[in-house]
mmCIF file of C-alpha atoms and ligand atoms in Angstrom:
data_model
loop_
_atom_site.group_PDB
_atom_site.id
_atom_site.type_symbol
_atom_site.label_atom_id
_atom_site.label_comp_id
_atom_site.label_asym_id
_atom_site.label_seq_id
_atom_site.Cartn_x
_atom_site.Cartn_y
_atom_site.Cartn_z
ATOM 1 C CA MET A 1 -0.152 0.070 -0.085
ATOM 2 C CA ASN A 2 2.957 2.117 0.249
ATOM 3 C CA ASN A 3 1.780 5.597 -0.126
ATOM 4 C CA PHE A 4 -1.801 5.095 -0.689
ATOM 5 C CA ASN A 5 -3.594 7.584 1.991
ATOM 6 C CA PRO A 6 -7.205 7.659 1.385
ATOM 7 C CA ALA A 7 -7.992 10.451 3.475
ATOM 8 C CA ASP A 8 -5.498 12.861 1.161
ATOM 9 C CA ASN A 9 -6.973 11.383 -2.007
ATOM 10 C CA ILE A 10 -10.136 12.330 -0.637
ATOM 11 C CA GLN A 11 -9.031 15.637 0.155
ATOM 12 C CA ASP A 12 -7.381 16.494 -3.053
ATOM 13 C CA LEU A 13 -10.409 16.427 -4.831
ATOM 14 C CA GLN A 14 -11.939 19.579 -5.428
ATOM 15 C CA TYR A 15 -15.479 20.467 -5.982
ATOM 16 C CA PHE A 16 -17.177 24.179 -6.040
ATOM 17 C CA GLY A 17 -20.923 25.138 -6.324
ATOM 18 C CA GLU A 18 -22.638 26.589 -8.947
ATOM 19 C CA PHE A 19 -22.220 30.354 -7.667
ATOM 20 C CA GLY A 20 -18.847 29.474 -6.294
ATOM 21 C CA GLY A 21 -20.310 28.313 -3.158
ATOM 22 C CA VAL A 22 -17.374 26.108 -0.966
ATOM 23 C CA ASN A 23 -19.767 23.069 -1.195
ATOM 24 C CA PRO A 24 -20.774 21.573 -4.391
ATOM 25 C CA SER A 25 -24.317 22.642 -5.631
ATOM 26 C CA ILE A 26 -27.219 19.920 -5.036
ATOM 27 C CA SER A 27 -28.674 18.623 -8.056
ATOM 28 C CA ASP A 28 -32.824 19.097 -7.015
ATOM 29 C CA SER A 29 -34.079 17.415 -10.235
ATOM 30 C CA SER A 30 -35.090 14.317 -10.753
ATOM 31 C CA THR A 31 -34.662 14.629 -14.999
ATOM 32 C CA TYR A 32 -32.632 16.956 -17.207
ATOM 33 C CA THR A 33 -33.394 18.289 -20.438
ATOM 34 C CA PHE A 34 -30.851 17.993 -23.763
ATOM 35 C CA LEU A 35 -30.609 20.610 -26.309
ATOM 36 C CA SER A 36 -30.891 18.278 -28.975
ATOM 37 C CA ALA A 37 -32.807 14.720 -29.351
ATOM 38 C CA LYS A 38 -29.464 13.091 -31.089
ATOM 39 C CA THR A 39 -27.882 13.833 -27.470
ATOM 40 C CA MET A 40 -30.869 12.275 -25.715
ATOM 41 C CA PHE A 41 -30.241 9.247 -27.858
ATOM 42 C CA ASP A 42 -26.487 9.237 -27.287
ATOM 43 C CA THR A 43 -27.024 9.860 -23.667
ATOM 44 C CA PHE A 44 -29.705 6.406 -23.736
ATOM 45 C CA GLU A 45 -26.896 4.334 -25.850
ATOM 46 C CA GLY A 46 -23.847 5.578 -22.778
ATOM 47 C CA ASN A 47 -21.883 7.634 -25.344
ATOM 48 C CA ALA A 48 -22.666 11.152 -23.726
ATOM 49 C CA GLU A 49 -20.067 11.782 -21.167
ATOM 50 C CA GLY A 50 -21.075 14.895 -18.737
ATOM 51 C CA CYS A 51 -24.595 14.431 -19.818
ATOM 52 C CA TYR A 52 -27.294 13.764 -17.556
ATOM 53 C CA LEU A 53 -30.118 11.999 -18.158
ATOM 54 C CA TYR A 54 -32.455 10.557 -15.238
ATOM 55 C CA SER A 55 -30.970 10.618 -11.781
ATOM 56 C CA ARG A 56 -31.809 6.963 -11.523
ATOM 57 C CA HIS A 57 -29.247 6.415 -13.929
ATOM 58 C CA SER A 58 -26.553 9.341 -12.166
ATOM 59 C CA SER A 59 -26.861 12.837 -10.919
ATOM 60 C CA PRO A 60 -24.175 15.176 -10.455
ATOM 61 C CA SER A 61 -24.282 15.134 -6.637
ATOM 62 C CA ASN A 62 -24.421 10.802 -6.769
ATOM 63 C CA LEU A 63 -21.204 11.438 -9.112
ATOM 64 C CA TYR A 64 -19.598 13.793 -6.754
ATOM 65 C CA LEU A 65 -19.808 11.686 -3.677
ATOM 66 C CA ALA A 66 -18.877 8.446 -5.634
ATOM 67 C CA LYS A 67 -15.878 10.095 -6.798
ATOM 68 C CA ALA A 68 -15.114 11.097 -3.385
ATOM 69 C CA LEU A 69 -15.405 7.228 -1.987
ATOM 70 C CA ALA A 70 -13.559 5.724 -5.285
ATOM 71 C CA ALA A 71 -10.662 7.983 -4.398
ATOM 72 C CA MET A 72 -10.871 6.589 -0.805
ATOM 73 C CA GLU A 73 -10.631 3.175 -1.958
ATOM 74 C CA GLY A 74 -8.316 3.671 -5.167
ATOM 75 C CA THR A 75 -10.540 2.165 -7.587
ATOM 76 C CA GLU A 76 -11.340 3.724 -10.955
ATOM 77 C CA ALA A 77 -14.928 4.638 -10.290
ATOM 78 C CA ALA A 78 -18.032 4.001 -8.079
ATOM 79 C CA ASN A 79 -21.711 3.972 -7.937
ATOM 80 C CA VAL A 80 -23.549 4.975 -4.741
ATOM 81 C CA SER A 81 -26.978 3.348 -3.537
ATOM 82 C CA ALA A 82 -29.674 4.410 -1.119
ATOM 83 C CA SER A 83 -28.700 2.153 1.193
ATOM 84 C CA GLY A 84 -25.945 -0.732 1.831
ATOM 85 C CA MET A 85 -27.816 -3.835 0.699
ATOM 86 C CA GLY A 86 -29.040 -1.419 -1.997
ATOM 87 C CA ALA A 87 -25.325 -1.831 -2.851
ATOM 88 C CA ILE A 88 -24.568 -5.452 -2.408
ATOM 89 C CA THR A 89 -27.813 -7.305 -4.225
ATOM 90 C CA PRO A 90 -26.981 -5.429 -7.497
ATOM 91 C CA VAL A 91 -23.610 -6.660 -7.307
ATOM 92 C CA LEU A 92 -24.153 -10.364 -6.425
ATOM 93 C CA LEU A 93 -26.987 -10.205 -8.964
ATOM 94 C CA GLN A 94 -24.969 -8.300 -11.403
ATOM 95 C CA LEU A 95 -22.145 -11.429 -11.291
ATOM 96 C CA CYS A 96 -24.235 -14.104 -10.418
ATOM 97 C CA GLY A 97 -27.204 -15.687 -12.483
ATOM 98 C CA ASN A 98 -29.426 -18.714 -12.489
ATOM 99 C CA GLY A 99 -27.408 -22.127 -12.029
ATOM 100 C CA GLU A 100 -24.477 -19.885 -10.566
ATOM 101 C CA HIS A 101 -22.526 -19.580 -7.115
ATOM 102 C CA VAL A 102 -21.434 -17.776 -4.343
ATOM 103 C CA VAL A 103 -18.539 -18.807 -1.821
ATOM 104 C CA SER A 104 -19.187 -16.785 1.271
ATOM 105 C CA SER A 105 -17.724 -15.909 4.745
ATOM 106 C CA ARG A 106 -20.144 -17.556 6.792
ATOM 107 C CA THR A 107 -19.779 -14.369 9.236
ATOM 108 C CA ILE A 108 -21.513 -11.583 7.325
ATOM 109 C CA TYR A 109 -24.055 -8.749 7.916
ATOM 110 C CA GLY A 110 -27.242 -10.757 8.949
ATOM 111 C CA GLY A 111 -28.995 -8.908 5.761
ATOM 112 C CA THR A 112 -26.337 -10.386 3.446
ATOM 113 C CA TYR A 113 -26.606 -13.566 4.864
ATOM 114 C CA ALA A 114 -30.580 -13.399 4.869
ATOM 115 C CA PHE A 115 -30.617 -12.529 0.943
ATOM 116 C CA LEU A 116 -27.918 -15.173 0.187
ATOM 117 C CA LYS A 117 -29.528 -17.806 2.164
ATOM 118 C CA ASN A 118 -33.137 -17.337 1.489
ATOM 119 C CA PHE A 119 -33.611 -14.980 -1.403
ATOM 120 C CA ALA A 120 -31.203 -15.579 -4.038
ATOM 121 C CA PRO A 121 -32.377 -19.354 -4.543
ATOM 122 C CA ARG A 122 -35.587 -18.205 -5.658
ATOM 123 C CA LEU A 123 -33.484 -16.690 -8.487
ATOM 124 C CA GLY A 124 -30.924 -20.142 -8.620
ATOM 125 C CA VAL A 125 -28.036 -18.538 -7.405
ATOM 126 C CA SER A 126 -26.509 -20.906 -4.581
ATOM 127 C CA THR A 127 -24.224 -20.061 -1.775
ATOM 128 C CA THR A 128 -21.786 -22.411 0.404
ATOM 129 C CA PHE A 129 -21.261 -20.680 3.732
ATOM 130 C CA VAL A 130 -17.249 -21.325 5.129
ATOM 131 C CA ASP A 131 -15.226 -20.200 7.440
ATOM 132 C CA ILE A 132 -13.627 -17.353 5.377
ATOM 133 C CA THR A 133 -10.376 -17.693 7.645
ATOM 134 C CA LYS A 134 -9.745 -21.053 6.505
ATOM 135 C CA LEU A 135 -8.146 -20.817 3.014
ATOM 136 C CA ASP A 136 -8.209 -24.298 2.357
ATOM 137 C CA LEU A 137 -12.206 -24.737 3.264
ATOM 138 C CA VAL A 138 -12.431 -21.551 0.888
ATOM 139 C CA GLU A 139 -10.886 -23.482 -2.130
ATOM 140 C CA ALA A 140 -12.583 -26.984 -1.412
ATOM 141 C CA ALA A 141 -15.880 -24.844 -1.826
ATOM 142 C CA ILE A 142 -15.056 -23.614 -5.104
ATOM 143 C CA THR A 143 -17.246 -25.396 -7.800
ATOM 144 C CA PRO A 144 -17.058 -24.803 -11.376
ATOM 145 C CA ALA A 145 -20.559 -23.094 -11.590
ATOM 146 C CA THR A 146 -18.920 -20.254 -8.794
ATOM 147 C CA LYS A 147 -18.682 -16.957 -9.824
ATOM 148 C CA ILE A 148 -17.651 -14.979 -6.354
ATOM 149 C CA ILE A 149 -15.848 -15.234 -3.272
ATOM 150 C CA TYR A 150 -17.588 -13.036 -1.183
ATOM 151 C CA CYS A 151 -16.235 -11.646 2.607
ATOM 152 C CA GLU A 152 -16.012 -8.887 4.872
ATOM 153 C CA THR A 153 -12.630 -7.250 5.535
ATOM 154 C CA VAL A 154 -13.580 -7.288 9.514
ATOM 155 C CA SER A 155 -16.812 -9.615 9.995
ATOM 156 C CA ASN A 156 -20.165 -8.727 11.690
ATOM 157 C CA PRO A 157 -20.226 -9.611 14.723
ATOM 158 C CA LEU A 158 -17.259 -12.097 15.408
ATOM 159 C CA LEU A 159 -14.674 -9.601 14.065
ATOM 160 C CA GLU A 160 -12.763 -12.350 11.789
ATOM 161 C CA VAL A 161 -10.399 -11.003 9.583
ATOM 162 C CA ALA A 162 -10.494 -11.902 6.405
ATOM 163 C CA ASP A 163 -6.808 -12.237 4.405
ATOM 164 C CA ILE A 164 -7.745 -10.511 1.619
ATOM 165 C CA GLU A 165 -4.441 -10.670 -0.364
ATOM 166 C CA SER A 166 -4.674 -14.520 -0.466
ATOM 167 C CA LEU A 167 -8.477 -14.563 -1.362
ATOM 168 C CA ALA A 168 -7.620 -12.530 -4.189
ATOM 169 C CA LYS A 169 -5.263 -14.825 -5.343
ATOM 170 C CA LEU A 170 -7.412 -17.743 -4.774
ATOM 171 C CA ALA A 171 -10.227 -15.564 -6.831
ATOM 172 C CA LYS A 172 -7.713 -14.928 -9.620
ATOM 173 C CA LYS A 173 -6.488 -18.449 -9.926
ATOM 174 C CA TYR A 174 -10.295 -19.716 -10.702
ATOM 175 C CA ASN A 175 -11.179 -16.554 -12.187
ATOM 176 C CA LEU A 176 -13.835 -15.285 -9.774
ATOM 177 C CA LYS A 177 -14.516 -11.977 -8.641
ATOM 178 C CA LEU A 178 -13.647 -11.136 -4.899
ATOM 179 C CA VAL A 179 -16.173 -8.881 -3.383
ATOM 180 C CA VAL A 180 -15.417 -7.179 0.001
ATOM 181 C CA ASP A 181 -17.716 -5.239 2.279
ATOM 182 C CA ASN A 182 -15.528 -2.955 3.801
ATOM 183 C CA THR A 183 -18.064 -1.495 6.083
ATOM 184 C CA PHE A 184 -16.132 -1.929 9.344
ATOM 185 C CA SER A 185 -12.818 -0.643 8.162
ATOM 186 C CA PRO A 186 -13.297 2.455 6.036
ATOM 187 C CA LEU A 187 -9.719 4.387 5.596
ATOM 188 C CA SER A 188 -8.078 1.506 7.703
ATOM 189 C CA VAL A 189 -8.044 -0.836 5.151
ATOM 190 C CA ALA A 190 -8.131 -0.595 1.197
ATOM 191 C CA PRO A 191 -9.401 -4.059 -0.222
ATOM 192 C CA ALA A 192 -8.886 -2.965 -3.923
ATOM 193 C CA LYS A 193 -5.387 -2.008 -3.102
ATOM 194 C CA LEU A 194 -4.921 -5.652 -1.594
ATOM 195 C CA GLY A 195 -6.164 -7.418 -5.049
ATOM 196 C CA ALA A 196 -10.584 -6.866 -4.283
ATOM 197 C CA ASP A 197 -12.236 -6.752 -7.337
ATOM 198 C CA VAL A 198 -15.422 -4.957 -5.841
ATOM 199 C CA VAL A 199 -15.285 -2.993 -2.310
ATOM 200 C CA ILE A 200 -18.914 -2.360 -0.739
ATOM 201 C CA HIS A 201 -19.946 -0.128 1.767
ATOM 202 C CA SER A 202 -22.916 0.667 3.794
ATOM 203 C CA LEU A 203 -22.367 4.558 4.194
ATOM 204 C CA THR A 204 -25.388 4.240 6.806
ATOM 205 C CA LYS A 205 -22.302 3.689 9.308
ATOM 206 C CA PHE A 206 -18.839 5.007 9.998
ATOM 207 C CA ILE A 207 -18.644 6.984 6.692
ATOM 208 C CA ASN A 208 -21.927 8.682 7.304
ATOM 209 C CA GLY A 209 -21.416 8.672 11.325
ATOM 210 C CA SER A 210 -24.427 10.416 12.296
ATOM 211 C CA SER A 211 -26.934 7.956 11.904
ATOM 212 C CA ASP A 212 -29.525 10.095 10.296
ATOM 213 C CA THR A 213 -29.765 8.080 6.971
ATOM 214 C CA LEU A 214 -29.216 4.961 5.214
ATOM 215 C CA GLY A 215 -26.675 4.970 2.279
ATOM 216 C CA GLY A 216 -24.230 2.681 0.165
ATOM 217 C CA VAL A 217 -21.795 2.404 -2.487
ATOM 218 C CA ILE A 218 -20.044 -0.113 -5.083
ATOM 219 C CA CYS A 219 -16.809 0.577 -5.246
ATOM 220 C CA GLY A 220 -14.579 -1.026 -8.714
ATOM 221 C CA THR A 221 -13.651 -0.641 -12.147
ATOM 222 C CA GLN A 222 -15.488 1.754 -14.577
ATOM 223 C CA GLU A 223 -16.474 -1.173 -16.546
ATOM 224 C CA PHE A 224 -18.044 -2.956 -14.130
ATOM 225 C CA ILE A 225 -19.691 0.492 -12.542
ATOM 226 C CA ASP A 226 -20.863 1.114 -16.266
ATOM 227 C CA ALA A 227 -22.277 -2.377 -16.268
ATOM 228 C CA LEU A 228 -24.102 -1.833 -12.985
ATOM 229 C CA LYS A 229 -25.786 1.546 -14.552
ATOM 230 C CA ASN A 230 -26.334 0.047 -17.695
ATOM 231 C CA VAL A 231 -29.740 1.108 -18.868
ATOM 232 C CA ASN A 232 -31.048 -2.241 -20.481
ATOM 233 C CA ASP A 233 -29.713 -4.642 -18.181
ATOM 234 C CA GLY A 234 -27.646 -2.810 -15.208
ATOM 235 C CA ALA A 235 -28.514 -4.403 -11.548
ATOM 236 C CA SER A 236 -28.365 -0.981 -9.927
ATOM 237 C CA MET A 237 -30.133 0.797 -13.019
ATOM 238 C CA LEU A 238 -32.806 -1.915 -12.905
ATOM 239 C CA LEU A 239 -33.159 -2.374 -9.366
ATOM 240 C CA GLY A 240 -33.803 0.817 -8.482
ATOM 241 C CA ALA A 241 -32.184 1.631 -5.170
ATOM 242 C CA THR A 242 -30.594 5.107 -6.077
ATOM 243 C CA MET A 243 -29.251 7.537 -3.620
ATOM 244 C CA ASP A 244 -31.178 10.857 -3.644
ATOM 245 C CA SER A 245 -29.266 13.652 -4.152
ATOM 246 C CA LEU A 246 -29.988 15.810 -1.035
ATOM 247 C CA ARG A 247 -28.505 12.785 0.932
ATOM 248 C CA SER A 248 -25.453 12.041 -1.282
ATOM 249 C CA ALA A 249 -24.736 16.034 -0.655
ATOM 250 C CA SER A 250 -25.067 15.443 3.117
ATOM 251 C CA ILE A 251 -23.087 12.306 3.164
ATOM 252 C CA MET A 252 -20.117 14.224 1.452
ATOM 253 C CA LYS A 253 -20.160 16.650 4.169
ATOM 254 C CA ASN A 254 -19.725 14.199 6.631
ATOM 255 C CA LEU A 255 -16.956 11.853 4.871
ATOM 256 C CA ARG A 256 -14.813 15.313 5.171
ATOM 257 C CA THR A 257 -14.051 14.449 8.609
ATOM 258 C CA LEU A 258 -13.918 10.919 8.760
ATOM 259 C CA HIS A 259 -10.736 10.397 8.942
ATOM 260 C CA ILE A 260 -10.590 12.456 12.460
ATOM 261 C CA ARG A 261 -13.471 10.171 13.721
ATOM 262 C CA MET A 262 -11.849 6.672 12.795
ATOM 263 C CA LYS A 263 -8.812 8.087 14.723
ATOM 264 C CA GLN A 264 -10.855 8.568 17.772
ATOM 265 C CA HIS A 265 -12.680 5.390 17.184
ATOM 266 C CA SER A 266 -9.938 3.249 17.012
ATOM 267 C CA HIS A 267 -8.390 5.097 20.232
ATOM 268 C CA ASN A 268 -11.267 4.544 22.027
ATOM 269 C CA ALA A 269 -11.546 1.137 21.198
ATOM 270 C CA GLN A 270 -8.187 0.117 21.650
ATOM 271 C CA TYR A 271 -8.217 1.580 25.244
ATOM 272 C CA LEU A 272 -11.050 -0.044 26.130
ATOM 273 C CA ALA A 273 -10.383 -3.318 24.743
ATOM 274 C CA GLU A 274 -6.763 -3.203 26.568
ATOM 275 C CA LYS A 275 -8.710 -2.334 29.877
ATOM 276 C CA PHE A 276 -11.149 -4.652 29.977
ATOM 277 C CA GLU A 277 -8.919 -7.589 28.720
ATOM 278 C CA ALA A 278 -6.589 -6.800 31.501
ATOM 279 C CA ASP A 279 -9.504 -7.031 33.980
ATOM 280 C CA GLY A 280 -9.943 -10.659 32.629
ATOM 281 C CA ILE A 281 -13.375 -9.857 30.637
ATOM 282 C CA LYS A 282 -13.159 -12.059 27.624
ATOM 283 C CA ILE A 283 -13.394 -9.191 24.821
ATOM 284 C CA VAL A 284 -12.469 -9.561 20.954
ATOM 285 C CA TYR A 285 -10.771 -6.714 19.468
ATOM 286 C CA PRO A 286 -8.376 -6.854 16.034
ATOM 287 C CA GLY A 287 -5.862 -4.658 17.653
ATOM 288 C CA LEU A 288 -5.517 -6.868 20.966
ATOM 289 C CA LYS A 289 -2.392 -9.548 20.144
ATOM 290 C CA SER A 290 -5.124 -12.220 21.789
ATOM 291 C CA HIS A 291 -6.929 -11.723 18.631
ATOM 292 C CA PRO A 292 -6.280 -14.741 15.947
ATOM 293 C CA SER A 293 -5.711 -12.480 13.151
ATOM 294 C CA HIS A 294 -3.972 -10.035 14.786
ATOM 295 C CA GLU A 295 -0.348 -10.251 13.031
ATOM 296 C CA ILE A 296 -2.294 -10.767 9.709
ATOM 297 C CA TYR A 297 -4.637 -7.677 10.465
ATOM 298 C CA LYS A 298 -1.585 -5.199 11.325
ATOM 299 C CA THR A 299 -0.019 -5.910 8.063
ATOM 300 C CA MET A 300 -3.292 -5.266 6.175
ATOM 301 C CA ILE A 301 -3.895 -1.421 7.880
ATOM 302 C CA ASN A 302 -2.718 1.833 7.533
ATOM 303 C CA PRO A 303 -2.200 2.283 11.025
ATOM 304 C CA GLU A 304 -2.819 5.878 11.188
ATOM 305 C CA TYR A 305 -6.615 4.595 11.367
ATOM 306 C CA GLY A 306 -6.001 1.658 13.883
ATOM 307 C CA PHE A 307 -7.895 -1.591 14.188
ATOM 308 C CA GLY A 308 -11.315 0.228 14.124
ATOM 309 C CA GLY A 309 -14.113 1.192 16.469
ATOM 310 C CA MET A 310 -16.136 -2.474 16.739
ATOM 311 C CA MET A 311 -15.462 -4.698 19.641
ATOM 312 C CA THR A 312 -16.977 -7.527 21.487
ATOM 313 C CA MET A 313 -17.277 -8.713 24.928
ATOM 314 C CA ASP A 314 -18.983 -11.754 26.380
ATOM 315 C CA VAL A 315 -20.398 -11.439 29.809
ATOM 316 C CA GLY A 316 -21.508 -15.071 29.716
ATOM 317 C CA THR A 317 -25.092 -15.320 29.937
ATOM 318 C CA LEU A 318 -27.941 -13.277 27.440
ATOM 319 C CA ASP A 319 -29.353 -12.372 30.644
ATOM 320 C CA LYS A 320 -26.338 -10.427 32.176
ATOM 321 C CA ALA A 321 -25.795 -9.088 28.627
ATOM 322 C CA ASN A 322 -29.261 -7.737 28.698
ATOM 323 C CA ALA A 323 -28.817 -6.275 32.160
ATOM 324 C CA LEU A 324 -25.602 -4.589 31.634
ATOM 325 C CA MET A 325 -26.972 -2.908 28.439
ATOM 326 C CA GLU A 326 -29.621 -1.772 29.990
ATOM 327 C CA LEU A 327 -28.149 -0.026 32.892
ATOM 328 C CA MET A 328 -25.405 1.376 30.536
ATOM 329 C CA GLN A 329 -28.002 2.946 28.711
ATOM 330 C CA GLU A 330 -29.438 4.417 32.040
ATOM 331 C CA ARG A 331 -26.272 6.005 32.516
ATOM 332 C CA ASN A 332 -26.127 7.296 29.251
ATOM 333 C CA ILE A 333 -22.861 5.552 28.329
ATOM 334 C CA GLY A 334 -24.445 4.725 25.060
ATOM 335 C CA TYR A 335 -27.677 3.237 23.188
ATOM 336 C CA LEU A 336 -29.159 -0.238 23.245
ATOM 337 C CA ALA A 337 -29.523 0.185 19.513
ATOM 338 C CA VAL A 338 -27.939 -1.509 15.929
ATOM 339 C CA SER A 339 -26.012 -0.055 13.999
ATOM 340 C CA LEU A 340 -22.435 1.331 14.102
ATOM 341 C CA GLY A 341 -19.944 4.226 13.837
ATOM 342 C CA PHE A 342 -22.103 6.706 15.932
ATOM 343 C CA TYR A 343 -20.703 9.544 17.556
ATOM 344 C CA LYS A 344 -22.098 7.804 20.817
ATOM 345 C CA THR A 345 -21.476 4.155 21.881
ATOM 346 C CA LEU A 346 -24.066 1.687 20.364
ATOM 347 C CA PHE A 347 -24.452 -1.856 21.656
ATOM 348 C CA SER A 348 -26.447 -4.726 21.079
ATOM 349 C CA ALA A 349 -26.623 -8.363 21.487
ATOM 350 C CA PRO A 350 -25.844 -9.669 18.047
ATOM 351 C CA GLY A 351 -27.332 -13.518 18.894
ATOM 352 C CA THR A 352 -30.911 -12.104 19.274
ATOM 353 C CA SER A 353 -30.915 -8.676 16.910
ATOM 354 C CA THR A 354 -28.823 -8.511 14.474
ATOM 355 C CA SER A 355 -27.624 -11.843 13.564
ATOM 356 C CA SER A 356 -30.903 -13.472 14.487
ATOM 357 C CA GLU A 357 -30.936 -14.180 10.694
ATOM 358 C CA ILE A 358 -28.926 -17.092 11.257
ATOM 359 C CA PRO A 359 -30.256 -20.221 12.498
ATOM 360 C CA LEU A 360 -29.177 -21.228 16.277
ATOM 361 C CA ASP A 361 -27.333 -24.252 15.929
ATOM 362 C CA GLU A 362 -24.996 -22.395 13.101
ATOM 363 C CA GLN A 363 -24.816 -19.497 15.606
ATOM 364 C CA VAL A 364 -22.931 -22.004 18.231
ATOM 365 C CA GLN A 365 -20.581 -23.312 15.307
ATOM 366 C CA MET A 366 -19.425 -20.201 14.925
ATOM 367 C CA GLY A 367 -18.812 -19.061 18.274
ATOM 368 C CA LEU A 368 -21.912 -16.324 18.240
ATOM 369 C CA THR A 369 -22.036 -17.192 21.944
ATOM 370 C CA ASP A 370 -25.474 -15.809 24.303
ATOM 371 C CA GLY A 371 -23.559 -13.466 26.524
ATOM 372 C CA LEU A 372 -21.951 -11.789 23.640
ATOM 373 C CA ILE A 373 -22.254 -7.807 23.307
ATOM 374 C CA ARG A 374 -21.457 -5.975 20.342
ATOM 375 C CA PHE A 375 -19.961 -2.409 21.096
ATOM 376 C CA SER A 376 -19.484 0.208 18.183
ATOM 377 C CA ILE A 377 -17.262 2.414 20.435
ATOM 378 C CA GLY A 378 -18.209 6.111 20.414
ATOM 379 C CA LEU A 379 -16.035 9.190 20.339
ATOM 380 C CA ASP A 380 -16.063 9.821 23.777
ATOM 381 C CA ASN A 381 -13.518 12.804 24.742
ATOM 382 C CA ASP A 382 -11.964 11.214 27.912
ATOM 383 C CA ILE A 383 -12.351 7.460 27.276
ATOM 384 C CA GLU A 384 -10.644 6.603 30.492
ATOM 385 C CA ARG A 385 -13.929 8.093 32.502
ATOM 386 C CA THR A 386 -16.051 5.957 30.280
ATOM 387 C CA TYR A 387 -13.877 3.198 31.004
ATOM 388 C CA GLN A 388 -14.804 3.891 34.571
ATOM 389 C CA MET A 389 -18.252 4.119 34.255
ATOM 390 C CA MET A 390 -18.544 1.031 32.492
ATOM 391 C CA LYS A 391 -16.543 -1.141 35.060
ATOM 392 C CA GLN A 392 -18.800 0.498 37.596
ATOM 393 C CA CYS A 393 -21.972 -0.884 35.842
ATOM 394 C CA MET A 394 -20.176 -4.215 35.562
ATOM 395 C CA LYS A 395 -19.116 -4.316 39.260
ATOM 396 C CA GLU A 396 -23.287 -3.315 40.183
ATOM 397 C CA LEU A 397 -24.274 -6.589 38.083
ATOM 398 C CA ALA A 398 -21.721 -8.995 39.549
ATOM 399 C CA ILE A 399 -19.677 -9.339 35.786
ATOM 400 C CA MET A 400 -16.231 -8.404 37.463
HETATM 401 C C1 PLP B 501 -25.197 -2.265 8.459
HETATM 402 C C2 PLP B 501 -24.813 -3.139 7.307
HETATM 403 C C3 PLP B 501 -24.739 -3.799 6.135
HETATM 404 C C4 PLP B 501 -26.201 -3.258 5.513
HETATM 405 O O1 PLP B 501 -26.202 -1.895 5.181
HETATM 406 P P1 PLP B 501 -27.337 -0.982 5.193
HETATM 407 O O2 PLP B 501 -27.111 0.670 4.677
HETATM 408 O O3 PLP B 501 -28.459 -0.914 6.315
HETATM 409 O O4 PLP B 501 -28.825 -1.649 4.028
HETATM 410 C C5 PLP B 501 -24.081 -4.349 4.848
HETATM 411 N N1 PLP B 501 -22.948 -4.598 5.511
HETATM 412 C C6 PLP B 501 -22.546 -4.524 6.903
HETATM 413 C C7 PLP B 501 -21.055 -5.025 7.531
HETATM 414 C C8 PLP B 501 -22.987 -3.698 7.375
HETATM 415 O O5 PLP B 501 -22.895 -3.456 9.046
#
C-alpha cells in the first residue's frame, strides 16, 4: 500500500458550487433537459460523457460522492445507492445468475446472509458458507459454477479478519470476482489495493457517522460500474435503489471528517479493549494480541487509522448481557441500538438482534455466544472516564 493514503486522496478532490459555493451545488432534479434530440439518444446509448438523463441513472450530486469514495478505495469508479443492501444485492445479481454459485464467509452481515441463504436461491443462485479464515476450506468450496468469493474485511459480529490478499490470489486462480464489504474498516483497509475486485460499504455506518440516513456504495472498475448502470441490463439501474441527491450531498459533508473520527473510534476501542482484557473480561478486538488474526490484520491496515471502532465482550449469559446494556443506557454511556459508527457508543446482543437471521445451531458453530455484546465505540472525549463508568455498571451486576 506504501504511500496510498485514502484521506489525502479525498482531500485532493476539489469541488465548487454553481455560484462559487465552497460545497458543490445539490442537483435537485429527477430529470434533465437536452439541447438536441441526438444528444438524448447518445446518452441512452451511454455515449454522452457529462450529460445527465434521469437521476436513477446518475446525478451530479451522486457522482461527486461516488468520485470521493472511489478515491478513498483507490478504484477507478463507484456508484452510490440508497442503502448498503442496495449496493450488495445488485453486485451479487450482476455477477451471478441462474445456476451459478457464491462462496461466502459464514460470518457476514445478517441481511446479506439472509439474502444469499433465503432469497438468491429463488433466482437460481446458490451459496456455500465457509469459515473465511481457512483458505483450504474456501478453495474446497469452489465449483465450476462459482462466480464470486464474498467476505467482509472485518466480519460482523465476530470481528474475524479476511486475508484479502490471499483470497484475491485464490479468486484469480479460478477466475472469480472477490467482493469485499469494507463497512467496518473504512480508511484503515483498502481492499482493492490488496486485490479485491469490488468493494462495498454501507455508508449508513462510519462513513456518514451521524445515524441520520441510510446509504451504500459500490467501488470497482469503470467497466463494472458502467455495467451496473446500464439502462438495458444493469442491476443498480434496474433494481432502482438509487440514492437521493440531498442525501448524497449530506453524506459528502460528513465524509470530510471521517479520518478524524476513525482515529478517535480506534483510539477509544483500543483503550477499552486493553483495559477490560486486563481485567479478565473476554474481549474480541483486532487490535489485541490475543485476536487470532492480529498479526495478519496489522499488515493490512493503514496504522494511522488503527484497528477500528468495533469490539465484542462476552459476559457469559444473555440475561447478564441484557442487564448490562440496560444499565449502560440508563447511565448514558451509550444506546442499546443496532448499527454502528455513531458519535455515541452503541451496543446490542447480536445473537438476538442483528444476527438473528442465522439459525441457532449455526450461531453456536461459529462462536456467536449468548452473552456476547457487540460494541460500536463512540467518539468519547475522555475514554478513561467512560471505562470507569462501564466498570462501575459491571461491578454492580457482578460481572466483574
Ligand atoms: C449495516 C450493514 C450492511 C447493510 O447496510 P444498510 O445500509 O443497512 O442497508 C451491510 N454490511 C455491513 C457490514 C453492515 O454493517
